[in-house]
Amino acid sequence: MSDACSVPRMGHDDMSDIMVELRGVDKWYGDFHVLKNINLAIDRGQVVVVCGPSGSGKSTLCRTINRLESIDQGSIVIDGRVLPSEGRALRELRANVGMVFQSFNLFSHLTVIENITLAPRKLRGVAKEQARQHALALLDSVGIASQADKYPAQLSGGQQQRAAIARALAMRPEVILFDEPTSALDPEMVGEVLEVMTKLAEEGMTMLVVTHEMGFARKVADRVLFMDEGEIVEDRSPSDFFNQPETDRARAFLSRIL
Amino acid sequence: MKHTHLFDSPGPRGLRLIRMATAVWVAVLLLIVAYVVWRLDARGQLAPGKWLPFVTNVKLLKFLGEGLLQTLSASSVALVFSLLLGIVLAVGRALGHRLLSLAIAAYVQVFRGIPVLLNMLFLFLGVPLVLRLNISAYSVVVIALVLYNSAVIAEIVRAGIAALPSGQRSASLALGFSEFQTLKYILVPQAVRLMIPALVSQFIIIIKDSALGFIVGFHELTAKAQNAALQLSNPLQTYIVIGIVYVAINLLVAHISNWIANRKTNTAG
Amino acid sequence: MTFSAITLTVGTAFLTTLSLTLLTILSSTALGALLTIGYILPVSPLQKTVQVYIHVIRNTPLTIVFFLVVFGLPQVGLILPFFPFAWLALTLYTATFVAETLRAGVLSVAIGEVEAARALGLSWHQLLTSLILPQAARSVVPPMTSNYIALLKNTSIASAFGVLEATGVMVEMVNQNSGYVIQIMMLTAAIYLALSLGIGLLGDLVERKIRLTR
């Protein structure tokens, strides 16, 4: 199982347990080449952080993995299966890949607990009471069990995002995608969300996290990907990336944000 | 506003479905058009004699043109007076005693709840019969339109003022302006600017409602069209052409106001 | 005629107004829903057809739509009595406003929430019933109520096209009983007003009910 990355790949030694693999992925928006020859393999249990300047395509990369965005060239393989392009197969895969959005995107007409039980009940036929118990346990694990019957608008940003994480967890996914999960939060609430994400990582969840939170990257990530202008420019361990970036672009980026 | 977020970008099966649906729809459309054309032709409705007058008959064009002028004249006058009266009503409601506010609220409720045609008929029948005065069809139409649209505009301005940040009124009063001056210099101008799109659609509604004038003998575009259609025996063609004229006018009005709105935001400080 | 006889005549005419209104509410809502679906489905010629239809009809006076129905449809083989023609004209016209309202309702659902639903793996049918319809239903009731009140008032135009509804009968009564002009006009206005307010109140009730139940 070779990949075109010329930089050393860090992570688990069990090289055959690849959870997500992108090979030769290209995408254009009209004339704009937003993803350029992306090659990426994420092992089971790895935490990969993607950083880079805005417009670098990191969000798009994240969204291609569950096909919220389609790709024009290349292949995406998740847990050994090629990413389906439509139909029931795609929906089944999406049920297995969780996603947490920058703007939380909780369903505003449902209570927090209804948000969490909707997918298990509708997609997997889980009974109402069972789904509710599981949801309460999840809400408890992210620290907002008391908010279960409130509406999203009644929660703070940090609470909403934690509820969104619980909603993703309710489907027992094998990998969770985080698209700038803390960028829309007031500073004092970023910590509570990062705490939940750190706990998830420690429990062995496979995670792809697009973020600017370098502290989180340093402490929790197994790998840091630096993207710029649609390309993966660097793919290193956190300590290597932060202390000795290889490229000028990465150096410029780091000097701006650190 | 696009709604592409509702669908995933289609895979191969989805693309096939879309292609099929496209083909089916185009086929259905062509069939309908073909049927209509065939039917019209069978009844002689496609004969050039029925259509050419709109390009060649100068007398006809002049005749209809006069109607168009009456339409535009009555509509514009009605718009101006509706705007003035509507603003007065909104200000009166904001400032006045409870009794005045209630009276204005009743006025608004009543004239928004009855058909404009009823206003026209009331004036057309009532003024000669009850007041024993002559009233021109033009006045009937304009007054009827003003009665209705002033009520609508009063609500639009009221909503506009309520939508302004409360700090505007506070700041103005703190500077020493009276309530009336606050409305006059600060609140109403801003509200009107905010409400320009709504006011433009109201103008289009006024133009459309002016067509009701034919019922009360006002010689505007629709009345003239009815007259001409009778004389030339081409009602279908006449009303199609008149419909196109109305659509063109209303689209023009919408475009001009967009252009004005863009200019204002570009030059505004 | 005595005034009570006049009242009865006018009142009966309002039954015609009401039946025309109710029938058109049903048909224009159905046609409007179809138009909205055509607007949204990613079939380009269908979208364009619907857009053209809506743009043209919304900028045409209802009066002209009536003329086109009454003079145009017989030429393509459809000849109907006055009442069905009026119902047809009102349906074709009102459906465009219903379609715009429904489309705005569908678009009022936040893009992010739709994406989150897709990301969870919900099917299109589940997306519609669990997310779009519940939220759209909430925002759509007040503008739909306005559309229906406008429809009620628009039925008065049918009086110029052979339908003996309230406005037409009022004119007849005034012409026959010039001693009661003001009373007849007040009576007619009052009933229209009551009906408008009634529709408005019903709309409020429905909105409140939707907000409470789920």
XYZ file of C-alpha atoms in Angstrom:
741
model
C 0.000 0.000 0.000
C 2.183 2.807 -1.273
C 1.248 6.412 -1.318
C 2.734 9.314 -3.191
C 3.690 11.265 -0.100
C 7.409 11.836 0.003
C 7.370 12.941 3.591
C 7.527 10.337 6.348
C 4.171 9.235 7.660
C 3.848 9.078 11.427
C 1.324 7.197 13.484
C 0.526 3.592 14.225
C 2.832 0.841 13.049
C -0.093 -1.262 11.833
C 0.194 0.099 8.280
C -2.624 -2.000 6.861
C -5.307 -0.512 9.095
C -5.942 2.580 7.009
C -9.233 4.288 7.799
C -9.323 7.049 5.190
C -7.275 7.206 2.021
C -7.253 9.908 -0.644
C -5.342 9.194 -3.827
C -4.644 11.726 -6.548
C -7.649 13.802 -5.586
C -8.251 16.910 -7.692
C -11.136 19.356 -7.621
C -11.973 22.470 -9.605
C -14.555 25.168 -8.994
C -14.890 26.278 -12.599
C -11.347 27.404 -13.429
C -10.157 27.531 -9.851
C -8.071 24.471 -8.915
C -9.083 24.098 -5.291
C -7.574 20.664 -4.533
C -4.336 19.687 -6.253
C -3.277 16.058 -6.353
C -4.133 15.282 -2.741
C -2.622 12.091 -1.368
C -3.400 11.267 2.203
C -3.773 8.138 4.330
C -5.172 8.231 7.856
C -4.762 5.189 10.071
C -7.423 3.961 12.457
C -7.130 5.879 15.706
C -4.990 8.645 14.263
C -5.681 12.287 14.941
C -4.754 14.415 11.957
C -4.839 18.198 12.180
C -5.080 20.226 8.969
C -3.992 23.842 9.087
C -3.216 26.546 6.592
C -4.200 30.010 5.372
C -7.806 30.649 4.401
C -8.556 29.596 0.867
C -6.015 26.782 1.058
C -8.722 24.164 0.468
C -8.578 22.563 3.911
C -12.337 22.854 4.469
C -13.009 21.497 1.005
C -10.703 18.566 1.690
C -12.618 17.784 4.847
C -15.959 17.939 3.040
C -14.913 15.645 0.202
C -14.467 12.769 2.597
C -18.197 12.445 3.214
C -19.028 13.754 -0.254
C -20.598 17.004 0.793
C -18.287 18.118 -1.977
C -17.627 15.923 -4.983
C -14.207 15.383 -6.532
C -13.266 15.610 -10.191
C -10.319 13.199 -10.206
C -8.803 10.575 -7.968
C -10.294 8.223 -5.406
C -11.393 8.294 -1.810
C -11.471 5.037 0.126
C -12.970 4.775 3.598
C -12.338 1.656 5.639
C -11.581 -0.311 2.509
C -14.660 0.799 0.577
C -14.602 3.314 -2.232
C -16.652 6.397 -1.392
C -20.014 5.860 -3.108
C -21.249 8.742 -5.226
C -24.942 8.478 -4.456
C -27.803 6.464 -3.135
C -28.177 4.222 -0.144
C -24.506 3.219 -0.117
C -23.489 6.841 0.313
C -26.006 7.370 3.082
C -24.804 4.282 4.907
C -21.267 5.530 4.678
C -22.264 8.975 5.921
C -23.900 7.338 8.906
C -20.494 5.885 9.659
C -18.564 9.133 9.198
C -19.408 11.867 11.674
C -19.073 15.567 10.941
C -18.888 18.590 13.192
C -19.366 21.984 11.527
C -18.015 25.430 12.270
C -21.519 26.811 12.729
C -22.762 23.814 14.778
C -25.822 23.386 12.511
C -28.069 21.916 15.169
C -31.634 21.516 13.915
C -33.311 24.600 15.314
C -36.817 23.171 15.474
C -35.801 20.190 17.646
C -34.606 20.022 21.227
C -31.023 19.048 21.916
C -31.930 15.464 22.708
C -34.194 15.241 19.663
C -31.269 16.441 17.563
C -29.209 13.541 18.854
C -31.840 10.818 18.578
C -33.122 11.786 15.112
C -30.545 9.892 13.030
C -30.376 6.694 15.156
C -34.164 6.454 15.155
C -34.753 7.265 11.499
C -31.746 5.525 9.988
C -31.184 2.554 12.268
C -34.672 2.054 13.650
C -33.486 2.409 17.227
C -36.425 2.490 19.645
C -37.281 5.874 21.111
C -36.454 5.071 24.722
C -33.223 3.312 23.856
C -32.118 6.196 21.681
C -32.950 8.624 24.451
C -30.901 6.717 27.010
C -27.907 6.579 24.704
C -28.304 10.292 23.921
C -28.433 11.195 27.602
C -25.257 9.212 28.200
C -23.557 11.078 25.361
C -24.773 14.441 26.608
C -23.415 13.544 30.002
C -20.032 12.627 28.541
C -19.788 16.042 26.882
C -20.999 17.759 30.000
C -24.424 19.103 29.053
C -26.868 16.483 30.277
C -28.941 19.228 31.923
C -29.597 20.897 28.553
C -31.238 17.849 26.994
C -34.731 19.293 26.599
C -33.729 22.799 25.635
C -33.705 24.214 22.131
C -30.378 25.034 20.456
C -31.121 28.757 20.560
C -31.194 28.571 24.338
C -27.657 27.198 24.552
C -24.342 29.011 24.401
C -22.069 28.436 21.422
C -19.818 26.100 23.326
C -22.794 24.060 24.538
C -24.234 23.890 21.030
C -20.971 22.600 19.608
C -20.700 19.971 22.325
C -24.264 18.932 21.511
C -23.254 18.733 17.842
C -20.383 16.438 18.784
C -22.800 14.256 20.764
C -25.086 14.169 17.712
C -22.204 12.908 15.595
C -21.247 10.347 18.237
C -24.786 8.978 18.466
C -24.302 7.093 15.227
C -21.173 5.404 16.613
C -18.984 6.562 13.727
C -15.571 5.157 12.992
C -14.132 8.492 12.011
C -15.194 12.069 12.762
C -14.474 15.075 10.584
C -14.147 18.447 12.306
C -14.445 21.509 10.044
C -13.066 24.428 12.100
C -15.090 23.412 15.163
C -14.013 26.325 17.366
C -13.659 29.160 14.847
C -17.141 30.516 15.525
C -16.843 30.379 19.300
C -16.088 33.142 21.752
C -12.615 32.567 23.215
C -13.795 31.515 26.647
C -15.816 28.629 25.187
C -13.120 27.224 22.912
C -11.571 25.339 25.810
C -14.643 23.291 26.719
C -15.002 22.053 23.144
C -11.300 21.240 22.767
C -11.545 19.326 26.024
C -14.262 17.084 24.563
C -12.250 16.581 21.391
C -9.140 15.711 23.397
C -11.089 13.101 25.361
C -12.352 11.615 22.096
C -8.818 11.382 20.782
C -7.621 9.692 23.934
C -10.397 7.131 23.549
C -8.984 6.178 20.165
C -11.343 7.940 17.743
C -10.008 8.518 14.248
C -10.226 12.271 13.702
C -9.524 14.742 10.934
C -9.547 18.223 12.401
C -9.337 21.419 10.371
C -8.401 24.092 12.882
C -6.288 27.065 13.851
C -5.912 25.849 17.422
C -2.219 25.116 17.467
C -2.194 24.225 21.137
C -4.575 21.374 20.427
C -2.459 20.314 17.451
C 0.679 20.236 19.515
C -0.815 18.263 22.390
C -3.242 15.865 20.730
C -2.439 15.425 17.053
C -0.474 12.487 15.703
C 0.160 14.377 12.486
C -0.087 17.943 11.295
C -0.899 18.673 7.645
C -0.137 22.115 6.304
C -2.152 23.085 3.246
C -1.628 26.033 0.987
C -3.252 26.846 -2.357
C -4.880 23.442 -2.629
C -1.824 21.327 -1.902
C -0.604 19.407 1.126
C 2.692 21.155 1.577
C 3.813 19.479 4.769
C 2.806 16.303 6.591
C 4.828 15.969 9.777
C 4.624 15.135 13.433
C 3.532 18.096 15.553
C 6.930 18.642 17.152
C 8.695 18.485 13.775
C 6.216 20.817 12.159
C 6.159 23.470 14.841
C 9.878 23.462 15.621
C 11.376 22.846 12.210
C 9.012 23.593 9.344
C 10.588 22.510 6.077
C 9.065 25.038 3.691
C 9.054 28.816 3.576
C 5.284 28.890 3.208
C 4.835 26.952 6.434
C 7.364 29.147 8.170
C 5.516 32.294 7.020
C 2.197 30.874 8.169
C 3.521 29.872 11.577
C 5.167 33.212 12.159
C 1.873 34.912 11.475
C -0.228 32.901 13.871
C 2.128 31.996 16.687
C -30.966 32.638 -4.032
C -29.891 29.166 -5.037
C -31.139 25.971 -3.576
C -28.399 23.651 -4.747
C -27.550 22.857 -1.127
C -30.645 20.696 -1.010
C -29.109 18.064 -3.252
C -25.840 16.159 -3.368
C -23.995 16.645 -6.612
C -25.382 13.760 -8.629
C -23.557 10.503 -9.217
C -23.921 8.527 -12.460
C -27.402 7.281 -11.670
C -28.496 10.775 -10.628
C -27.165 12.270 -13.834
C -29.089 9.693 -15.836
C -32.292 10.555 -13.984
C -31.766 14.266 -14.598
C -31.075 13.704 -18.283
C -34.218 11.618 -18.612
C -36.344 14.166 -16.772
C -34.938 16.943 -18.940
C -35.776 15.047 -22.112
C -39.281 14.213 -20.903
C -40.004 17.785 -19.898
C -38.727 19.272 -23.151
C -40.832 16.767 -25.083
C -43.948 17.613 -23.046
C -43.347 21.327 -23.550
C -42.911 20.948 -27.297
C -46.079 18.865 -27.490
C -48.072 21.519 -25.633
C -46.695 24.317 -27.797
C -47.372 22.321 -30.951
C -50.927 21.599 -29.863
C -51.636 25.230 -29.024
C -50.142 26.450 -32.300
C -52.124 23.870 -34.274
C -55.371 24.801 -32.557
C -54.843 28.527 -32.951
C -53.953 28.116 -36.575
C -57.093 26.062 -37.179
C -59.182 28.972 -35.906
C -57.242 31.490 -37.898
C -55.715 33.110 -34.845
C -52.254 33.051 -36.356
C -53.334 35.046 -39.397
C -51.075 38.060 -39.905
C -54.124 40.272 -40.217
C -54.767 39.803 -36.529
C -51.209 40.538 -35.439
C -49.834 43.100 -37.888
C -51.981 46.041 -36.759
C -49.790 46.260 -33.680
C -46.847 47.069 -35.865
C -48.422 48.815 -38.859
C -51.609 50.501 -37.707
C -50.480 53.910 -36.524
C -53.949 54.928 -35.469
C -54.156 51.859 -33.269
C -50.775 52.517 -31.742
C -51.748 56.111 -31.017
C -55.006 54.943 -29.535
C -53.321 52.437 -27.243
C -50.541 54.894 -26.499
C -53.080 57.330 -25.107
C -54.332 54.575 -22.843
C -50.818 53.785 -21.727
C -50.240 57.433 -20.856
C -53.399 57.475 -18.769
C -52.267 54.313 -16.993
C -48.854 55.750 -16.193
C -50.270 59.126 -15.239
C -52.878 57.779 -12.862
C -50.431 55.286 -11.383
C -47.736 57.875 -10.750
C -50.138 60.384 -9.220
C -51.630 57.632 -7.066
C -48.152 56.552 -5.951
C -47.123 60.056 -4.928
C -50.281 60.746 -2.963
C -50.291 57.266 -1.422
C -46.717 57.808 -0.267
C -47.492 61.238 1.207
C -50.695 60.139 2.879
C -49.124 56.883 4.029
C -46.256 58.705 5.726
C -48.657 61.186 7.337
C -50.741 58.299 8.631
C -47.685 56.476 9.986
C -46.438 59.625 11.722
C -49.909 60.411 13.031
C -50.184 56.927 14.435
C -46.776 57.156 16.112
C -47.317 60.584 17.622
C -50.997 61.099 18.031
C -53.339 60.628 20.925
C -54.710 57.188 21.490
C -57.919 58.144 19.701
C -56.080 59.296 16.594
C -53.898 56.188 16.603
C -56.951 53.985 16.874
C -58.715 55.850 14.077
C -55.695 55.446 11.824
C -55.362 51.791 12.743
C -59.033 51.338 11.821
C -58.523 53.147 8.511
C -55.593 50.892 7.687
C -57.494 47.756 8.697
C -60.567 48.701 6.656
C -58.865 49.696 3.427
C -56.557 46.704 3.505
C -59.535 44.423 4.027
C -61.765 45.463 1.144
C -61.076 45.096 -2.571
C -59.695 48.098 -4.479
C -62.456 47.563 -7.036
C -64.944 48.207 -4.291
C -63.324 51.582 -3.606
C -63.625 52.437 -7.285
C -67.271 51.376 -7.429
C -68.119 53.260 -4.242
C -66.788 56.473 -5.732
C -68.131 55.821 -9.206
C -71.657 55.069 -7.971
C -71.752 56.871 -4.664
C -70.502 60.328 -5.563
C -73.076 61.005 -8.297
C -75.928 59.286 -6.486
C -75.331 60.519 -2.951
C -73.341 63.737 -3.318
C -74.954 64.585 -6.666
C -71.602 65.639 -8.035
C -69.794 64.719 -11.205
C -66.545 62.907 -10.748
C -64.153 62.003 -13.534
C -63.152 58.398 -14.041
C -59.554 59.500 -13.587
C -60.329 60.862 -10.120
C -62.278 57.746 -9.213
C -59.338 55.520 -10.058
C -56.691 57.716 -8.427
C -58.641 58.269 -5.212
C -59.533 54.577 -4.956
C -55.887 53.617 -5.437
C -54.759 56.183 -2.870
C -57.258 54.951 -0.277
C -55.880 51.418 -0.539
C -52.202 52.058 -1.066
C -51.898 54.746 1.590
C -53.055 52.128 4.083
C -50.492 49.625 2.812
C -47.702 52.207 2.792
C -48.646 53.397 6.272
C -48.032 49.838 7.462
C -44.796 49.565 5.487
C -43.458 52.799 6.997
C -44.634 51.790 10.469
C -42.816 48.467 10.154
C -39.797 50.283 8.771
C -39.626 52.660 11.710
C -40.051 49.786 14.167
C -37.205 47.939 12.464
C -34.746 50.768 13.046
C -32.368 50.373 15.963
C -33.908 51.986 19.038
C -30.683 53.913 19.521
C -31.601 56.165 16.625
C -34.586 57.619 18.442
C -32.689 57.800 21.746
C -29.778 59.652 20.213
C -32.042 62.101 18.456
C -34.050 62.889 21.569
C -30.850 63.209 23.565
C -29.693 65.861 21.114
C -32.824 67.843 21.892
C -35.066 67.041 18.941
C -38.776 66.716 19.555
C -40.585 63.476 18.772
C -41.941 65.013 15.595
C -38.537 66.292 14.513
C -37.057 62.900 15.303
C -39.568 61.299 12.982
C -39.157 63.938 10.334
C -35.366 64.147 10.156
C -34.125 60.806 11.473
C -36.605 57.970 11.507
C -38.866 58.403 8.494
C -36.060 59.080 5.988
C -34.231 55.959 7.133
C -37.386 53.884 7.165
C -38.311 55.000 3.671
C -34.844 54.175 2.386
C -35.089 50.721 3.969
C -38.500 50.218 2.465
C -37.685 51.231 -1.099
C -37.908 47.663 -2.435
C -41.333 47.272 -0.826
C -42.403 50.633 -2.215
C -41.293 49.635 -5.689
C -43.352 46.463 -5.568
C -46.229 48.618 -4.371
C -45.839 50.818 -7.467
C -46.033 47.708 -9.622
C -49.185 46.687 -7.755
C -50.622 50.149 -8.401
C -49.918 49.843 -12.118
C -51.626 46.459 -12.193
C -54.620 47.701 -10.204
C -55.031 50.664 -12.550
C -56.262 48.132 -15.091
C -59.431 47.840 -13.012
C -60.225 51.332 -14.247
C -61.844 49.895 -17.354
C -64.733 48.745 -15.182
C -65.541 52.318 -14.154
C -65.052 53.887 -17.547
C -61.477 55.107 -17.140
C -59.859 55.131 -20.583
C -56.571 53.586 -19.576
C -54.633 50.895 -21.411
C -56.947 47.960 -20.685
C -60.080 49.929 -21.583
C -58.522 51.043 -24.844
C -57.439 47.497 -25.535
C -60.950 46.222 -24.978
C -62.258 48.885 -27.339
C -59.678 48.163 -30.030
C -60.186 44.411 -29.752
C -63.859 44.894 -30.398
C -63.246 46.996 -33.481
C -60.504 44.852 -34.966
C -62.000 41.505 -33.894
C -58.735 40.282 -32.489
C -59.261 40.055 -28.732
C -56.788 37.248 -28.093
C -53.983 38.981 -29.926
C -54.787 42.332 -28.369
C -54.728 41.044 -24.830
C -51.517 39.115 -25.437
C -49.840 42.272 -26.718
C -51.248 44.353 -23.864
C -50.099 41.728 -21.378
C -46.587 41.969 -22.823
C -46.731 45.750 -22.503
C -47.701 45.558 -18.837
C -44.974 43.001 -18.109
C -42.431 45.161 -19.920
C -43.436 48.270 -17.957
C -43.299 46.504 -14.619
C -39.944 44.896 -15.366
C -38.644 48.300 -16.440
C -39.859 49.861 -13.194
C -38.152 47.096 -11.203
C -34.900 47.537 -13.131
C -34.870 51.311 -12.807
C -35.377 51.117 -9.074
C -32.594 48.535 -8.759
C -30.325 50.870 -10.680
C -31.297 53.782 -8.433
C -30.787 51.697 -5.298
C -27.324 50.663 -6.489
C -26.379 54.213 -7.326
C -27.473 55.405 -3.896
C -25.439 52.813 -2.025
C -22.401 53.536 -4.169
C -22.452 57.258 -3.663
C -23.722 57.304 -0.098
C -21.150 58.364 2.444
C -86.872 46.125 -2.472
C -86.849 46.227 1.272
C -83.492 46.519 2.918
C -83.786 43.087 4.437
C -84.392 41.644 0.980
C -81.337 43.500 -0.241
C -79.308 42.140 2.654
C -80.396 38.615 1.789
C -79.458 39.082 -1.852
C -76.055 40.498 -1.020
C -75.479 37.821 1.611
C -76.299 35.070 -0.856
C -73.908 36.588 -3.358
C -71.188 36.301 -0.765
C -71.719 32.547 -0.846
C -70.543 32.678 -4.439
C -67.586 34.793 -3.367
C -66.728 32.305 -0.643
C -67.047 29.229 -2.832
C -64.896 30.841 -5.511
C -62.355 31.753 -2.863
C -62.277 28.324 -1.224
C -62.049 26.430 -4.499
C -59.220 28.680 -5.629
C -57.414 28.274 -2.320
C -57.321 24.530 -2.923
C -56.351 24.645 -6.582
C -53.835 27.497 -6.348
C -52.105 25.892 -3.379
C -51.829 22.609 -5.259
C -50.581 24.283 -8.433
C -48.267 26.525 -6.400
C -46.762 23.482 -4.687
C -46.167 21.875 -8.086
C -44.531 25.065 -9.336
C -42.286 25.144 -6.268
C -41.203 21.568 -6.908
C -40.428 22.523 -10.511
C -38.445 25.514 -9.232
C -36.327 23.334 -6.965
C -35.681 20.155 -8.954
C -32.326 20.296 -10.708
C -33.865 19.945 -14.174
C -32.835 23.100 -15.944
C -35.564 23.494 -18.596
C -38.212 22.818 -15.984
C -36.762 25.465 -13.669
C -36.615 27.983 -16.490
C -40.188 27.256 -17.571
C -41.463 27.778 -14.048
C -39.428 30.959 -13.615
C -40.740 32.448 -16.852
C -44.321 31.548 -16.007
C -44.101 33.088 -12.548
C -42.289 36.240 -13.668
C -44.755 36.884 -16.492
C -47.944 36.258 -14.529
C -46.816 38.191 -11.459
C -46.201 41.271 -13.568
C -49.493 41.027 -15.435
C -52.676 42.568 -14.071
C -55.172 39.942 -12.952
C -57.624 41.719 -15.235
C -55.532 40.783 -18.270
C -55.213 37.190 -17.041
C -59.006 37.087 -16.930
C -59.228 38.459 -20.475
C -56.696 35.927 -21.727
C -58.541 33.024 -20.112
C -61.953 34.161 -21.358
C -60.807 34.976 -24.898
C -57.876 32.628 -25.254
C -58.970 29.261 -23.956
C -61.970 28.915 -26.284
C -59.520 29.287 -29.167
C -57.636 26.196 -28.002
C -60.788 24.262 -27.469
C -61.715 24.908 -23.845
C -65.090 26.597 -23.400
C -66.464 26.858 -19.906
C -69.138 28.857 -18.091
C -68.171 32.088 -16.344
C -67.604 30.632 -12.881
C -65.072 27.942 -13.909
C -63.276 30.473 -16.127
C -63.009 32.850 -13.189
C -61.770 30.023 -10.984
C -59.170 29.143 -13.619
C -57.936 32.716 -14.011
C -57.709 33.195 -10.247
C -55.908 29.853 -9.850
C -53.310 30.585 -12.532
C -52.653 33.992 -10.974
C -52.664 33.115 -7.289
C -50.532 29.990 -7.764
C -47.561 32.183 -8.667
C -47.743 33.958 -5.323
C -48.165 30.665 -3.493
C -45.115 29.284 -5.313
C -42.962 32.253 -4.330
C -44.084 31.940 -0.717
C -43.410 28.196 -0.557
C -40.039 28.612 -2.205
C -39.055 31.256 0.328
C -40.169 28.852 3.045
C -37.947 26.066 1.745
C -35.024 28.454 1.422
C -35.592 29.743 4.945
C -34.092 26.529 6.286
C -30.447 27.231 7.114
C -28.004 25.826 4.575
C -25.845 24.476 7.395
C -28.714 22.494 8.898
C -29.447 20.910 5.520
C -25.758 19.993 5.193
C -25.721 18.529 8.687
C -28.751 16.403 7.803
C -27.070 15.193 4.621
C -23.855 14.507 6.542
C -25.783 12.344 8.996
C -26.922 10.171 6.098
C -30.594 11.145 5.953
C -32.351 10.321 2.695
C -34.078 13.037 0.675
C -37.450 11.951 1.950
C -36.220 12.087 5.546
C -34.626 15.458 4.880
C -37.948 16.766 3.671
C -40.115 15.413 6.471
C -37.745 15.828 9.421
C -36.153 19.146 8.584
C -37.527 21.152 5.666
C -41.289 20.795 6.045
C -41.406 21.367 9.826
C -39.300 24.523 9.584
C -40.857 25.838 6.381
C -44.365 25.273 7.717
C -43.606 27.620 10.567
C -42.467 30.517 8.444
C -44.935 30.065 5.629
C -48.280 30.573 7.389
C -48.390 34.417 7.684
C -47.482 35.111 4.029
C -49.869 32.378 2.862
C -52.616 33.992 4.914
C -51.869 37.280 3.128
C -52.049 35.483 -0.205
C -55.471 34.081 0.629
C -56.811 37.423 1.820
C -55.603 38.978 -1.437
C -57.375 36.164 -3.276
C -60.631 36.903 -1.476
C -60.403 40.509 -2.587
C -59.426 39.514 -6.128
C -62.621 37.520 -6.577
C -64.338 40.894 -6.932
C -62.806 41.175 -10.402
C -64.878 38.201 -11.517
C -67.873 40.555 -11.388
C -66.639 42.141 -14.610
C -66.502 38.730 -16.253
C -69.976 37.443 -15.721
C -69.837 35.988 -12.227
C -72.612 36.998 -9.843
C -70.470 37.345 -6.775
C -70.724 39.954 -4.047
C -69.308 42.975 -5.883
C -71.362 42.414 -8.989
C -74.545 41.932 -7.024
C -73.792 45.029 -4.948
C -73.628 47.124 -8.122
C -76.928 45.636 -9.257
C -78.553 46.426 -5.900
C -77.292 49.991 -5.948
C -78.577 50.548 -9.461
C -81.991 49.149 -8.534
C -82.304 50.813 -5.143
C -80.699 54.225 -5.327
C -82.305 55.169 -2.039
C -80.092 52.752 -0.135
C -76.766 53.437 -1.809
C -74.728 54.098 1.309
C -76.262 51.244 3.283
C -75.653 48.743 0.524
C -72.073 49.829 0.122
C -71.426 49.747 3.862
C -72.980 46.301 4.094
C -70.818 44.911 1.306
C -67.676 46.490 2.707
C -68.457 45.194 6.176
C -68.862 41.617 4.995
C -65.641 41.716 2.948
C -63.895 43.132 5.990
C -65.310 40.446 8.253
C -64.186 37.739 5.834
C -60.674 39.218 5.550
C -60.340 39.442 9.297
C -61.727 35.921 9.567
C -59.100 34.511 7.252
C -56.460 36.443 9.157
C -57.648 35.015 12.466
C -57.680 31.480 11.070
C -54.128 32.017 9.899
C -53.081 33.118 13.371
C -54.738 30.048 14.887
C -52.989 27.701 12.478
C -49.660 29.384 13.128
C -50.096 29.058 16.859
C -51.050 25.415 16.528
C -48.029 24.622 14.389
C -45.746 26.268 16.870
C -47.076 24.211 19.764
C -47.261 20.751 18.238
C -44.462 18.781 16.716
